[in-house]
Amino acid sequence: MNAIVVATSLLCASLAATPALAAQTSPLINTAAGGAPAGQRQVITSSEQLPRRVVRLDKLPSQYLEAPRAEVLALADALEKNLRDDLAKFDIQDAATMRSYIGSLLTLAQFKGDWAAVPGLVAQLKALQDKPGPRATTGTLATIVAEQQTGKRDAAWVQDEVRKRYSAMNWADVADGVKSFKGQMELLNPALVKGSFEQQVDVIARNMQMSVPEAIVGTIVGARLQNELVVPLKAAVVNGLQAVIDTREKAGNATKRDIWTPRLFTIAPNARASEVGIGIWDSGVDLALFKPTAGRGIAFDREARPSKDLLRPLGESQANWPQLKKLVKGSMDLQAAQDTEDARLLKQAVATLKPEHVKQFQEELGLAGLYTHGTHVAGIAVEGNPFARVFAATMLWEHRSEPVKPTEELSRRTAEAYRQIVQSFKDQKLRVVNMSWRYGASAYEGMLAWHNVGANPEERKQRARQLFAIERDALRQAMASAPEILFVAGSGNEDNSADFEEYIPAGFTLPNLLTVGAVDKAGEETSFSTFGKTVVLHANGFEVESFLPGGDRVKFSGTSMASPQVANLAAKLFALKPELTVAQVREAILKGAERQGRVNLIHPRKSAELLGLRL
C-alpha cells in the first residue's frame, strides 16, 4: 500500500535501504568481514552475502544536519571509498542492489559538487532500469541541478528545464511516475527531516552508543543534499511538473487503454454456486462490511500472543480517525496529482509540522495504514462474488518507531502463531488465503541494531538469520501442510528481487502458492513492483478502489492490491465449481494468463473458460 513519503527518503532512499555498503577499513569504519581473494570478484546472489559495516559518529545524526560541511564531507569520502571498493570486489547479480550502489555514488557526487561525474552515473543508473518509465525519468532532476550549478542559473531556468525535459518523454510510460514525484516534492519540509532525525535516527545512535549502521551516513548526506539543493528549488520543480501534467491531460494524453476491466467477471447472486471461504491474513479486517465465515477469525498481538481484536484498535487515535482518514485519502490523491480538499489538507499538515511533532504524526499515519490495509485487501478479494465468506487472520504488527526487541522466544511464539493460523484455515475449510505482506532477515537486523543487540554487524546478521529461519521454516511447513488451500502472496513494493532479498512468503516455491506482482490497468508493470523467479503472475495493483473500515471507499496502490485480485479469481472458480482442486485452479489461472516480457497478466475470463465455466 502507498504510504506518505518521508522527506528524508527522496534523495537517500537507496542508501538507507541498503543492508551494507562498505568494504575496506577506514578511521571511521569497523571491518566485520573480509574481501574476496586478490584478482577474483566474489559473486553475490543474495543480500545476505553482502558485508555489514558500522560507523563511529562524533555527534548525533541530527547535529550533522547543521554541522560544518567539512565534517559531513569526511563521512561522505569514507563512504564513497567503501562503495567503490565493494564494486571492485563483488560481482553483484542483482540490478536493484546495483542501482542502490550507483544511486548512492550519485548522491555523494552531488553533495561534493562533483558535477562532472553526474552524467556518467545517471547513464549507469538508466542502464540498470528495465522498466520504461523509471528508465526515462531516472536522473533527470540530478542532471538539471548539475547544469544549474555549473551554469549558475536561477530557479526560473530550472522550472523551464523540468517542463521541457519531462514533456519530451513518452507520457504513457512516465505519467504515473511524474505525478507521484510531484506529490513527493510537494511534501518536502526541512522540519520533517529534522524531526525524523531527532526523534528516530538519533535514538538509534544513542542506543548503539554512536556506532551506527553505515546506511545512516547515507541518510545524513542525502538529507543535507536535499535541504541545501532541492528544497530551494521545490516551487520551481513542482510548477514545472504541474505544467507538464496540465498540458498532457488537456491534450488527452492522460488515459491509458484499459485492458484489465474487460477481463473481469462477476457472479450473479442467483448463480448456481457455493459459498467459498477466503482467508485475509493481514493487519485486521472490518468484518461488519463482509459476510464472515462461522469462525470469523483469529488474531495475534505484536508479541505474537492471542488477541481478540480482529480489527486493529485505534486506541487514543480513535478521536483523530476522521482527520487521519482524510490524510490517507489525501496521500493517494497527491500521488495521482489530484488537487482535492484532502490533498490540500495533507500538504498543509506537512508544511506546518514542527520537528517535535514528527514522530507522533508519522506513527499515527503508520497506525492508520495498518488499520485500513486488511479491510481494503478484503474488499478486493470478494468484489463481484456474493458467495464469498471472509475469515480474518489478524497480525497486530507494530506501528511505532520503536520496534519490538527480537528474541528466540518471540520468534518461536511467532512460529507457533503461524501454525495456529493455518490450522484455523483448515478448520474453517477455507479454499483461498491472501497474504499481502512479506519480510526478510534484514528486517530483524534493523530491529536488533535499534536495540543494540550483538557485538558487531556480523553477529547481528547471524542472529537475525537464526531468528528469521525459525519463522520462515514454520511458515513454509504450515502452508505446505494445507495442500487443499491455495495461498496467494504479494511480491513486494521495492522494485527489487524477491529471490535476492529472500522474502517470505513471496520467495517460497510451493505447489499451493502463487506470488503476484503489480501492473496498472493497461497491463504495464508498475514502477514499484518486486520481481523474481517466484513471481509467476501479475494483476492490477495501481489505484485500486476498495473499502476502508466503516465503509468509505478509496484507491490504494501496491502488490498488496494485486495479490487479492488473484485470490478473487481463485475464489470465484472454487465457488462456481467446488469440486476443483488447488492444482486445477492454479493451472487454470496460470494457463489463462498472457505473458508480455516479464509480466504474466491474469485473464479471469479465459481461466474460467479453460475450466468449462459459462459466464
PDB file of N, CA and C in Angstrom, residues 44 91-103 124-131 494-497 500-501 531 598:
ATOM      1  N   ILE A  44      27.802 -12.346  -5.893  1.00  0.00           N
ATOM      2  CA  ILE A  44      26.801 -12.107  -4.856  1.00  0.00           C
ATOM      3  C   ILE A  44      25.430 -12.423  -5.431  1.00  0.00           C
ATOM      4  N   ASP A  91      30.839  -9.127  -7.601  1.00  0.00           N
ATOM      5  CA  ASP A  91      30.043  -9.226  -8.824  1.00  0.00           C
ATOM      6  C   ASP A  91      28.602  -9.432  -8.384  1.00  0.00           C
ATOM      7  N   ILE A  92      27.881  -8.322  -8.223  1.00  0.00           N
ATOM      8  CA  ILE A  92      26.536  -8.363  -7.647  1.00  0.00           C
ATOM      9  C   ILE A  92      25.521  -8.705  -8.730  1.00  0.00           C
ATOM     10  N   GLN A  93      24.833  -9.835  -8.528  1.00  0.00           N
ATOM     11  CA  GLN A  93      23.908 -10.358  -9.531  1.00  0.00           C
ATOM     12  C   GLN A  93      22.479  -9.878  -9.295  1.00  0.00           C
ATOM     13  N   ASP A  94      22.336  -8.604  -9.012  1.00  0.00           N
ATOM     14  CA  ASP A  94      21.015  -8.057  -8.737  1.00  0.00           C
ATOM     15  C   ASP A  94      20.978  -6.599  -9.150  1.00  0.00           C
ATOM     16  N   ALA A  95      20.132  -6.294 -10.134  1.00  0.00           N
ATOM     17  CA  ALA A  95      20.087  -4.934 -10.677  1.00  0.00           C
ATOM     18  C   ALA A  95      19.630  -3.920  -9.637  1.00  0.00           C
ATOM     19  N   ALA A  96      18.681  -4.292  -8.778  1.00  0.00           N
ATOM     20  CA  ALA A  96      18.184  -3.347  -7.775  1.00  0.00           C
ATOM     21  C   ALA A  96      19.285  -2.968  -6.798  1.00  0.00           C
ATOM     22  N   THR A  97      20.093  -3.939  -6.377  1.00  0.00           N
ATOM     23  CA  THR A  97      21.201  -3.638  -5.473  1.00  0.00           C
ATOM     24  C   THR A  97      22.240  -2.783  -6.172  1.00  0.00           C
ATOM     25  N   MET A  98      22.496  -3.069  -7.425  1.00  0.00           N
ATOM     26  CA  MET A  98      23.442  -2.236  -8.181  1.00  0.00           C
ATOM     27  C   MET A  98      22.914  -0.812  -8.320  1.00  0.00           C
ATOM     28  N   ARG A  99      21.607  -0.672  -8.490  1.00  0.00           N
ATOM     29  CA  ARG A  99      21.040   0.683  -8.551  1.00  0.00           C
ATOM     30  C   ARG A  99      21.260   1.424  -7.245  1.00  0.00           C
ATOM     31  N   SER A 100      21.181   0.710  -6.125  1.00  0.00           N
ATOM     32  CA  SER A 100      21.390   1.376  -4.843  1.00  0.00           C
ATOM     33  C   SER A 100      22.839   1.834  -4.710  1.00  0.00           C
ATOM     34  N   TYR A 101      23.778   1.043  -5.203  1.00  0.00           N
ATOM     35  CA  TYR A 101      25.181   1.444  -5.160  1.00  0.00           C
ATOM     36  C   TYR A 101      25.440   2.666  -6.041  1.00  0.00           C
ATOM     37  N   ILE A 102      25.008   2.596  -7.292  1.00  0.00           N
ATOM     38  CA  ILE A 102      25.254   3.705  -8.216  1.00  0.00           C
ATOM     39  C   ILE A 102      24.465   4.935  -7.789  1.00  0.00           C
ATOM     40  N   GLY A 103      23.238   4.733  -7.295  1.00  0.00           N
ATOM     41  CA  GLY A 103      22.463   5.865  -6.793  1.00  0.00           C
ATOM     42  C   GLY A 103      23.131   6.531  -5.608  1.00  0.00           C
ATOM     43  N   GLN A 124      24.664   5.135 -16.054  1.00  0.00           N
ATOM     44  CA  GLN A 124      24.733   3.800 -15.459  1.00  0.00           C
ATOM     45  C   GLN A 124      23.407   3.415 -14.812  1.00  0.00           C
ATOM     46  N   LEU A 125      22.786   4.366 -14.123  1.00  0.00           N
ATOM     47  CA  LEU A 125      21.503   4.087 -13.482  1.00  0.00           C
ATOM     48  C   LEU A 125      20.425   3.762 -14.512  1.00  0.00           C
ATOM     49  N   LYS A 126      20.399   4.511 -15.592  1.00  0.00           N
ATOM     50  CA  LYS A 126      19.410   4.244 -16.640  1.00  0.00           C
ATOM     51  C   LYS A 126      19.599   2.851 -17.235  1.00  0.00           C
ATOM     52  N   ALA A 127      20.862   2.455 -17.414  1.00  0.00           N
ATOM     53  CA  ALA A 127      21.142   1.144 -17.987  1.00  0.00           C
ATOM     54  C   ALA A 127      20.693   0.016 -17.072  1.00  0.00           C
ATOM     55  N   LEU A 128      20.611   0.295 -15.781  1.00  0.00           N
ATOM     56  CA  LEU A 128      20.198  -0.718 -14.812  1.00  0.00           C
ATOM     57  C   LEU A 128      18.681  -0.779 -14.647  1.00  0.00           C
ATOM     58  N   GLN A 129      17.954   0.114 -15.308  1.00  0.00           N
ATOM     59  CA  GLN A 129      16.495   0.133 -15.224  1.00  0.00           C
ATOM     60  C   GLN A 129      15.902  -0.692 -16.360  1.00  0.00           C
ATOM     61  N   ASP A 130      15.038  -1.651 -16.021  1.00  0.00           N
ATOM     62  CA  ASP A 130      14.401  -2.443 -17.065  1.00  0.00           C
ATOM     63  C   ASP A 130      12.932  -2.092 -17.253  1.00  0.00           C
ATOM     64  N   LYS A 131      12.446  -1.084 -16.518  1.00  0.00           N
ATOM     65  CA  LYS A 131      11.083  -0.601 -16.695  1.00  0.00           C
ATOM     66  C   LYS A 131      11.153   0.729 -17.437  1.00  0.00           C
ATOM     67  N   GLU A 494       9.226  -2.875  -3.560  1.00  0.00           N
ATOM     68  CA  GLU A 494      10.546  -2.252  -3.508  1.00  0.00           C
ATOM     69  C   GLU A 494      11.287  -2.257  -4.846  1.00  0.00           C
ATOM     70  N   ASP A 495      10.631  -2.694  -5.937  1.00  0.00           N
ATOM     71  CA  ASP A 495      11.272  -2.772  -7.252  1.00  0.00           C
ATOM     72  C   ASP A 495      12.591  -3.533  -7.160  1.00  0.00           C
ATOM     73  N   ASN A 496      12.560  -4.654  -6.453  1.00  0.00           N
ATOM     74  CA  ASN A 496      13.767  -5.462  -6.283  1.00  0.00           C
ATOM     75  C   ASN A 496      13.419  -6.920  -6.520  1.00  0.00           C
ATOM     76  N   SER A 497      14.380  -7.803  -6.264  1.00  0.00           N
ATOM     77  CA  SER A 497      14.170  -9.219  -6.484  1.00  0.00           C
ATOM     78  C   SER A 497      13.769  -9.905  -5.185  1.00  0.00           C
ATOM     79  N   PHE A 500      16.551 -12.374  -4.310  1.00  0.00           N
ATOM     80  CA  PHE A 500      17.769 -11.791  -3.748  1.00  0.00           C
ATOM     81  C   PHE A 500      17.554 -11.404  -2.292  1.00  0.00           C
ATOM     82  N   GLU A 501      16.363 -10.903  -1.978  1.00  0.00           N
ATOM     83  CA  GLU A 501      16.067 -10.472  -0.617  1.00  0.00           C
ATOM     84  C   GLU A 501      15.557 -11.612   0.259  1.00  0.00           C
ATOM     85  N   PHE A 531      10.019  -8.227  -8.335  1.00  0.00           N
ATOM     86  CA  PHE A 531      10.011  -9.286  -9.339  1.00  0.00           C
ATOM     87  C   PHE A 531      10.823 -10.469  -8.826  1.00  0.00           C
ATOM     88  N   ARG A 598       8.363  -9.811 -18.907  1.00  0.00           N
ATOM     89  CA  ARG A 598       8.369 -10.311 -17.534  1.00  0.00           C
ATOM     90  C   ARG A 598       6.958 -10.394 -16.943  1.00  0.00           C
TER      91      ARG A 598
END
